Coordinates of C-alpha atoms in Angstrom, one line a residue:
X1 CA 48.8 97.6 145.4
X2 CA 51.8 95.2 144.8
X3 CA 50.5 94.9 141.3
X4 CA 50.6 98.5 140.8
X5 CA 54.2 98.8 142.2
X6 CA 55.3 96.0 139.9
X7 CA 53.9 97.7 136.9
X8 CA 55.5 101.0 137.9
X9 CA 58.8 99.2 138.3
X10 CA 58.5 97.9 134.8
X11 CA 57.7 101.1 133.3
X12 CA 60.6 102.9 134.9
X13 CA 63.0 100.0 134.0
X14 CA 61.9 100.1 130.3
X15 CA 62.5 104.0 130.3
X16 CA 66.0 103.6 131.8
X17 CA 67.0 100.5 129.7
X18 CA 65.7 102.2 126.6
X19 CA 68.2 104.9 127.0
X20 CA 71.9 104.2 125.8
X21 CA 73.8 105.5 128.7
X22 CA 77.3 105.3 127.8
X23 CA 80.4 105.9 129.9
X24 CA 83.8 106.6 128.3
X25 CA 84.9 103.0 128.6
X26 CA 81.6 102.0 127.1
X27 CA 82.3 104.3 124.2
X28 CA 85.9 103.0 123.8
X29 CA 84.8 99.5 123.8
X30 CA 82.4 100.2 121.1
X31 CA 85.0 102.1 119.1
X32 CA 87.4 99.1 119.5
X33 CA 85.0 96.7 118.1
X34 CA 83.4 98.8 115.2
X35 CA 85.8 101.6 114.3
X36 CA 86.4 101.3 110.5
X37 CA 90.1 102.8 110.6
X38 CA 91.0 100.1 113.2
X39 CA 89.3 97.4 111.2
X40 CA 91.5 98.5 108.1
X41 CA 94.7 98.5 110.1
X42 CA 93.9 95.0 111.3
X43 CA 93.4 93.8 107.8
X44 CA 96.6 95.4 106.6
X45 CA 98.3 93.5 109.6
X46 CA 96.9 90.2 108.6
X47 CA 98.0 90.8 104.9
X48 CA 101.5 91.6 106.0
X49 CA 101.7 88.5 108.4
X50 CA 100.5 86.3 105.6
X51 CA 103.2 87.8 103.1
X52 CA 105.9 87.4 105.9
X53 CA 105.1 83.7 106.4
X54 CA 105.0 82.9 102.7
X55 CA 108.6 84.6 102.3
X56 CA 110.0 81.6 104.1
X57 CA 108.9 79.6 100.9
X58 CA 111.9 81.3 99.2
X59 CA 114.1 78.9 101.0
X60 CA 112.3 75.8 99.5
X61 CA 112.6 74.5 96.0
X62 CA 110.0 74.8 93.3
X63 CA 108.4 71.8 92.1
X64 CA 105.9 71.4 89.3
X65 CA 104.6 68.6 87.1
X66 CA 103.5 68.8 83.4
X67 CA 101.5 66.5 81.1
X68 CA 100.7 66.6 77.5
X69 CA 98.6 64.4 75.2
X70 CA 99.2 64.9 71.5
X71 CA 97.2 63.5 68.7
X72 CA 98.3 64.0 65.3
X73 CA 97.3 62.6 61.7
X74 CA 98.8 62.9 58.3
X75 CA 102.5 63.3 57.4
X76 CA 104.4 63.4 60.8
X77 CA 107.6 62.3 62.2
X78 CA 107.6 59.0 64.2
X79 CA 109.0 59.7 67.5
X80 CA 110.1 56.0 67.5
X81 CA 111.9 55.6 64.2
X82 CA 112.5 59.3 63.5
X83 CA 111.1 58.9 60.0
X84 CA 108.2 60.6 58.3
X85 CA 105.1 58.6 58.3
X86 CA 101.6 59.1 56.9
X87 CA 99.4 57.8 59.8
X88 CA 97.8 58.6 63.2
X89 CA 100.1 59.2 66.0
X90 CA 99.2 59.6 69.9
X91 CA 102.0 60.8 72.0
X92 CA 101.6 61.0 75.9
X93 CA 104.3 63.1 77.7
X94 CA 104.8 63.7 81.5
X95 CA 107.4 65.5 83.4
X96 CA 108.1 66.4 87.1
X97 CA 110.4 69.4 87.4
X98 CA 112.2 70.7 90.3
X99 CA 114.3 74.0 90.6
X100 CA 116.2 75.5 93.6
X101 CA 118.4 78.5 93.9
X102 CA 121.6 77.5 95.6
X103 CA 122.9 81.0 95.8
X104 CA 121.3 84.5 94.7
X105 CA 123.1 87.0 96.8
X106 CA 121.2 86.1 99.9
X107 CA 118.0 87.5 98.4
X108 CA 115.9 84.9 100.0
X109 CA 117.1 85.6 103.5
X110 CA 116.8 89.5 103.0
X111 CA 113.4 89.1 101.5
X112 CA 112.4 87.5 104.8
X113 CA 113.9 90.4 106.8
X114 CA 112.2 92.9 104.6
X115 CA 108.6 91.3 105.0
X116 CA 109.2 90.7 108.8
X117 CA 109.7 94.5 109.2
X118 CA 106.7 95.2 107.1
X119 CA 104.7 93.0 109.3
X120 CA 106.2 94.8 112.5
X121 CA 105.3 98.1 110.8
X122 CA 101.7 97.0 110.5
X123 CA 101.7 95.7 113.9
X124 CA 102.7 99.0 115.2
X125 CA 100.3 100.6 113.1
X126 CA 97.5 98.8 114.5
X127 CA 98.7 100.0 118.0
X128 CA 99.2 103.7 116.6
X129 CA 95.6 103.9 115.1
X130 CA 94.3 102.5 118.4
X131 CA 96.0 105.3 120.3
X132 CA 94.9 107.9 118.0
X133 CA 91.4 106.8 118.1
X134 CA 91.5 106.6 121.9
X135 CA 92.7 110.1 122.1
X136 CA 90.4 111.5 119.5
X137 CA 87.3 109.7 121.2
X138 CA 88.5 111.3 124.6
X139 CA 88.7 114.8 123.0
X140 CA 85.1 114.4 121.6
X141 CA 83.7 112.9 124.8
X142 CA 85.4 115.6 126.9
X143 CA 84.2 118.5 124.5
X144 CA 80.6 117.1 124.4
X145 CA 80.5 117.1 128.4
X146 CA 82.1 120.5 128.2
X147 CA 79.5 121.9 125.8
X148 CA 76.7 120.5 127.6
X149 CA 77.7 122.3 130.8
X150 CA 78.1 125.6 128.7
X151 CA 74.9 125.1 127.1
X152 CA 73.3 124.8 130.4
X153 CA 75.1 128.0 131.8
X154 CA 74.1 129.7 128.5
X155 CA 70.4 128.8 129.1
X156 CA 70.5 130.0 132.8
X157 CA 72.1 133.3 131.5
X158 CA 69.4 133.8 128.9
X159 CA 66.8 133.2 131.7
X160 CA 68.4 135.6 134.0
X161 CA 68.6 138.1 131.0
X162 CA 64.8 137.6 130.4
X163 CA 64.0 138.4 134.1
X164 CA 66.1 141.5 133.7
X165 CA 64.4 142.5 130.6
X166 CA 61.1 141.9 132.3
X167 CA 62.1 144.3 135.0
X168 CA 63.7 146.9 132.7
X169 CA 60.4 146.9 130.9
X170 CA 58.5 147.7 134.0
X171 CA 61.0 150.4 134.9
X172 CA 60.7 151.9 131.6
X173 CA 56.9 152.0 131.7
X174 CA 57.2 153.4 135.2
X175 CA 59.4 156.3 133.6
X176 CA 62.5 155.5 136.0
X177 CA 64.9 154.3 133.0
X178 CA 65.2 155.3 129.4
X179 CA 64.2 153.0 126.6
X180 CA 67.8 152.8 125.6
X181 CA 68.4 150.6 128.7
X182 CA 65.8 148.2 127.5
X183 CA 67.4 147.9 124.2
X184 CA 70.8 147.1 125.8
X185 CA 69.3 144.2 127.7
X186 CA 67.6 142.9 124.6
X187 CA 71.0 143.2 122.8
X188 CA 72.8 141.3 125.6
X189 CA 70.0 138.6 125.5
X190 CA 70.2 138.4 121.7
X191 CA 74.1 137.8 122.0
X192 CA 73.6 135.3 124.6
X193 CA 71.1 133.3 122.4
X194 CA 73.5 133.4 119.5
X195 CA 76.2 131.9 121.9
X196 CA 73.7 129.2 122.8
X197 CA 72.9 128.4 119.2
X198 CA 76.7 128.3 118.4
X199 CA 77.4 126.0 121.0
X200 CA 74.5 123.8 120.4
X201 CA 75.9 123.3 116.7
X202 CA 79.3 122.6 118.1
X203 CA 77.7 120.1 120.2
X204 CA 75.9 118.5 117.3
X205 CA 79.2 118.2 115.2
X206 CA 81.1 116.8 118.0
X207 CA 78.4 114.1 118.6
X208 CA 78.4 113.2 115.1
X209 CA 82.2 112.6 115.2
X210 CA 81.8 110.6 118.4
X211 CA 79.2 108.3 116.7
X212 CA 81.4 107.9 113.7
X213 CA 84.3 106.8 115.8
X214 CA 82.1 104.0 117.3
X215 CA 80.4 103.4 113.7
X216 CA 77.1 104.0 115.2
X217 CA 74.0 105.3 113.2
X218 CA 73.7 109.1 113.4
X219 CA 70.1 108.8 114.5
X220 CA 70.9 106.7 117.5
X221 CA 70.3 108.6 120.7
X222 CA 73.0 108.1 123.2
X223 CA 73.6 109.9 126.7
X224 CA 77.1 110.3 127.9
X225 CA 77.7 109.6 131.6
X226 CA 79.9 112.3 133.2
X227 CA 82.9 111.0 134.8
X228 CA 83.9 111.8 138.5
X229 CA 86.6 114.4 138.5
X230 CA 89.4 112.4 140.4
X231 CA 92.8 114.1 139.9
X232 CA 96.0 112.5 141.0
X233 CA 97.9 115.1 143.2
X234 CA 101.2 113.6 141.7
X235 CA 100.2 113.4 138.1
X236 CA 103.6 112.0 137.5
X237 CA 104.8 115.3 136.5
X238 CA 107.0 115.7 139.6
X239 CA 109.4 113.5 137.9
X240 CA 112.3 114.7 135.7
X241 CA 110.3 115.6 132.6
X242 CA 113.0 114.3 130.2
X243 CA 112.8 111.0 132.0
X244 CA 109.2 111.1 131.3
X245 CA 109.8 111.9 127.6
X246 CA 112.2 109.0 127.2
X247 CA 109.7 106.6 129.0
X248 CA 107.0 107.9 126.6
X249 CA 109.1 107.4 123.5
X250 CA 110.0 103.9 124.3
X251 CA 106.4 103.1 124.4
X252 CA 105.1 105.1 121.4
X253 CA 104.1 103.0 118.4
X254 CA 104.9 105.9 115.9
X255 CA 108.5 105.9 116.8
X256 CA 108.6 102.0 116.7
X257 CA 107.1 102.2 113.2
X258 CA 110.0 104.6 112.0
X259 CA 112.6 102.3 113.4
X260 CA 111.0 99.4 111.7
X261 CA 110.9 101.4 108.4
X262 CA 114.6 102.0 108.9
X263 CA 115.4 98.2 109.2
X264 CA 113.2 97.6 106.2
X265 CA 115.1 100.2 104.3
X266 CA 118.3 98.4 105.2
X267 CA 116.9 95.1 104.0
X268 CA 115.7 96.6 100.7
X269 CA 119.4 97.8 100.3
X270 CA 120.7 94.3 100.7
X271 CA 118.2 93.0 98.2
X272 CA 119.4 95.5 95.6
X273 CA 122.9 94.7 96.3
X274 CA 122.1 91.1 95.3
X275 CA 122.0 92.0 91.7
X276 CA 125.7 92.4 91.7
X277 CA 126.2 88.6 92.7
X278 CA 126.0 85.6 90.5
X279 CA 123.1 83.3 90.7
X280 CA 123.7 79.4 90.9
X281 CA 120.6 77.5 90.3
X282 CA 120.0 73.8 90.3
X283 CA 117.2 72.0 88.1
X284 CA 116.2 68.3 88.3
X285 CA 113.7 66.8 85.9
X286 CA 112.1 63.2 85.6
X287 CA 109.7 62.3 82.8
X288 CA 108.8 59.7 80.3
X289 CA 106.5 59.5 77.2
X290 CA 104.5 56.9 75.3
X291 CA 103.9 56.9 71.7
X292 CA 101.4 54.9 69.8
X293 CA 101.0 54.8 65.9
X294 CA 98.3 53.4 63.8
X295 CA 100.3 51.0 62.0
X296 CA 101.8 49.4 65.3
X297 CA 98.2 48.1 66.2
X298 CA 98.6 45.2 63.8
X299 CA 102.1 44.5 65.1
X300 CA 102.7 41.3 67.2
X301 CA 105.7 42.8 69.0
X302 CA 103.9 46.0 70.2
X303 CA 105.4 47.0 73.6
X304 CA 103.1 47.4 76.6
X305 CA 102.4 50.7 78.0
X306 CA 104.6 50.1 81.1
X307 CA 107.5 49.2 78.8
X308 CA 107.0 52.1 76.5
X309 CA 107.2 54.6 79.5
X310 CA 110.5 52.7 81.0
X311 CA 112.1 52.8 77.6
X312 CA 111.5 56.5 77.1
X313 CA 112.4 57.5 80.7
X314 CA 114.2 60.8 80.9
X315 CA 116.4 62.1 83.8
X316 CA 117.9 65.4 83.9
X317 CA 120.1 67.4 86.3
X318 CA 121.3 70.8 85.5
X319 CA 123.4 73.5 87.2
X320 CA 123.0 77.0 86.0
X321 CA 125.3 80.0 86.6
X322 CA 124.4 83.3 85.5
X323 CA 127.2 86.0 86.2
X324 CA 126.1 89.7 85.9
X325 CA 128.5 91.7 83.8
X326 CA 126.7 94.9 82.7
X327 CA 123.0 95.7 83.2
X328 CA 123.0 99.2 81.6
X329 CA 123.6 100.9 85.1
X330 CA 120.3 99.7 86.4
X331 CA 121.7 97.7 89.3
X332 CA 123.9 100.6 90.2
X333 CA 120.7 102.9 90.2
X334 CA 118.8 100.5 92.4
X335 CA 121.7 100.4 94.9
X336 CA 122.2 104.0 94.9
X337 CA 118.4 104.7 95.3
X338 CA 118.1 102.2 98.2
X339 CA 121.1 103.7 100.0
X340 CA 119.6 107.2 99.8
X341 CA 116.3 105.7 101.0
X342 CA 118.1 104.1 104.0
X343 CA 119.7 107.2 104.9
X344 CA 116.4 109.0 104.6
X345 CA 114.7 106.6 106.8
X346 CA 117.3 107.4 109.7
X347 CA 116.5 110.9 109.2
X348 CA 112.7 110.2 109.3
X349 CA 113.2 108.4 112.6
X350 CA 115.0 111.4 114.1
X351 CA 112.2 113.8 112.8
X352 CA 109.7 111.4 114.4
X353 CA 111.3 111.4 117.7
X354 CA 111.8 115.2 117.9
X355 CA 108.1 115.5 116.9
X356 CA 106.9 113.2 119.7
X357 CA 109.3 114.6 122.2
X358 CA 107.7 118.0 121.7
X359 CA 104.1 116.3 122.0
X360 CA 104.9 114.8 125.1
X361 CA 106.5 117.9 126.5
X362 CA 103.4 119.7 125.6
X363 CA 101.3 117.2 127.4
X364 CA 103.3 117.6 130.5
X365 CA 103.4 121.4 130.5
X366 CA 99.5 121.5 129.8
X367 CA 98.9 119.2 132.7
X368 CA 100.9 121.3 135.0
X369 CA 99.1 124.6 133.5
X370 CA 95.8 123.1 133.6
X371 CA 96.2 122.4 137.4
X372 CA 97.0 126.0 138.2
X373 CA 94.4 127.1 135.6
X374 CA 91.6 125.2 137.4
X375 CA 92.7 126.6 140.7
X376 CA 92.8 130.1 139.6
X377 CA 89.4 129.7 137.7
X378 CA 87.7 128.4 140.8
X379 CA 88.8 131.6 142.6
X380 CA 87.8 133.9 140.0
X381 CA 84.5 132.3 139.4
X382 CA 83.8 132.6 143.2
X383 CA 84.3 136.2 143.3
X384 CA 82.7 137.0 139.9
X385 CA 79.6 135.2 141.1
X386 CA 79.2 137.2 144.3
X387 CA 80.1 140.4 142.3
X388 CA 77.3 139.5 139.7
X389 CA 74.7 138.8 142.5
X390 CA 75.6 142.0 144.3
X391 CA 75.3 144.2 141.0
X392 CA 72.1 142.4 140.0
X393 CA 70.6 143.4 143.3
X394 CA 72.0 147.0 142.9
X395 CA 70.3 147.0 139.4
X396 CA 66.8 146.0 140.7
X397 CA 67.2 148.8 143.4
X398 CA 68.2 151.3 140.7
X399 CA 71.7 151.9 142.0
X400 CA 73.6 151.0 139.0
X401 CA 72.7 151.2 135.3
X402 CA 72.5 148.4 132.7
X403 CA 76.1 149.1 131.4
X404 CA 77.6 148.3 134.7
X405 CA 75.5 145.2 135.1
X406 CA 76.4 144.0 131.7
X407 CA 80.1 144.4 132.4
X408 CA 79.8 142.4 135.6
X409 CA 77.6 139.8 134.0
X410 CA 80.2 139.5 131.1
X411 CA 83.0 138.9 133.7
X412 CA 80.9 136.4 135.4
X413 CA 79.9 134.5 132.2
X414 CA 83.6 134.6 131.0
X415 CA 84.7 133.2 134.5
X416 CA 82.2 130.6 134.5
X417 CA 83.1 129.3 131.0
X418 CA 86.8 129.3 132.1
X419 CA 86.1 127.3 135.2
X420 CA 84.1 124.7 133.1
X421 CA 86.9 124.6 130.5
X422 CA 89.7 124.3 133.0
X423 CA 88.0 121.4 134.8
X424 CA 87.6 119.3 131.7
X425 CA 91.1 120.4 130.5
X426 CA 92.6 119.0 133.7
X427 CA 90.6 115.8 133.4
X428 CA 91.8 115.2 129.9
X429 CA 95.4 116.3 130.2
X430 CA 95.8 114.2 133.4
X431 CA 94.5 111.2 131.5
X432 CA 96.6 111.9 128.5
X433 CA 99.9 112.2 130.3
X434 CA 99.3 108.9 132.1
X435 CA 98.3 107.3 128.7
X436 CA 101.6 108.4 126.9
X437 CA 103.5 106.6 129.9
X438 CA 101.6 103.3 129.2
X439 CA 98.7 103.4 131.4
X440 CA 95.1 102.8 130.1
X441 CA 93.4 105.8 129.0
X442 CA 90.4 106.3 131.6
X443 CA 88.1 109.3 132.5

C-alpha cells in the first residue's frame, strides 16, 4: 500500500514539475536575464564606460619608440665621414619619443565631460529599457489572463447557445415555434464561435510576444499563475496629482537621458570652440645610432658598439605653437552648429518632460477611472446575469421569443466582458502608477 502511494506521489510530482508554472515575477526574472534588447543596452553601456575611462588618457603624454636596421651596398654616403663610399654599410637607429599637449583649448577636459555624459546616457538607457520591458511584459501578462477568462466565458456562452439550439429544435419539431427562431439561435451561436476564434488568435499572439520578451522558444509550453487581486484603497492617487507627476518625473530614466544629452551637447559646444584657441605642444626625443661599414672591419681603431651609441646620442626637446588664423569658416560652422544642437537639446528636454507628464497624468486618471469602472461593472454584471437567467427560463416556458432572449444575452455577455476587463485594468493601472513612483512592478 505504501509502495503504491509512493509511486502515485512521484507520478503527480512529475506531472506538476513538468509544467512551467510562471508567476509575473518569474516572467520578469526570466526577461531580466534573457531579454535581447536589455542585453544590447547593457553592452552599449559597457562600451560607453570603456570610452569614458579611456578619455582620461588625453591628460597623459604619448610615448612611443622606433627602431630601424638599414643594410645598404654599392655607392652610398658614409654617415661617419659624410663621404661617398662604395662598400657595405650597416646602420642601426633607435629613438624614444614623447609628446604632450600643454594647451589645446581645454579639449581634453571637455572630451572627458563629453564621454562621461555619454556613459550616463547609456546607464539611463539600461534603466529605460528595463522599465519599458517591465511594462510591456505586464501588459502581455495581464492581456493573456484577460483573454483566458474571456475565452472561458465564450465557451460557456457557446455551450449555453447549444442547449438553447437543442431546445429550439425540439420546439420547432413540435410546431410551437417557427424555423426562423432556430436560424436566429444558430446565427447567435456562429457569432459567438467567431468571437471565440478571434480571442484565441489574440491569445496566441500575446503568448508569442510574452515568450519573445523572455527569449524563450516559441514551442515551450508555459502556464501563467493568476495573481491575487489585491487593491490598495489609497492607490496613492489621493495625493496632489501634480506632486505625483513631479515625483514620477524625478525618477524617470527617459527624462534623465534628455538632461544628460543636454550636458553632452554643451560639452560638444566647448570642444568645437577649442578650434579658436592656439595649440601648444611639447615633444622630447632621445635616440642613438650605430653605423658599421665593411672597410672598418680591418681597422684597428674600430670603436666598440657601446661607444658608437654614446658618440651618436641624440637629445631633442621641442615646443610647438600652432595659432589658428583662418580655417575657411570651418571652425565657425562647427561652433554655430554645436550651439544650435545645444539649444535643441534643451527643447528636447522640455518636450520629453511634457510627454512624460502627460503619461503619468493619464496613469493617475486611468487608475481612478478603473476603480469606478470596476465597481460599476460588478453591479451591471450582477443584474444582467439575473436578467439573463430569468429570460432564459421564460424562453424555455415559451413566454418570450428568441429576439428578446438574444438581446438579454448580448447585454449579459457584454457586462461579463466589461467586468473581466475592468478587473484586469484596475490590477494593471494600480501597479503601473506605483511603478512610476519608484516601487517595484508587482502583480
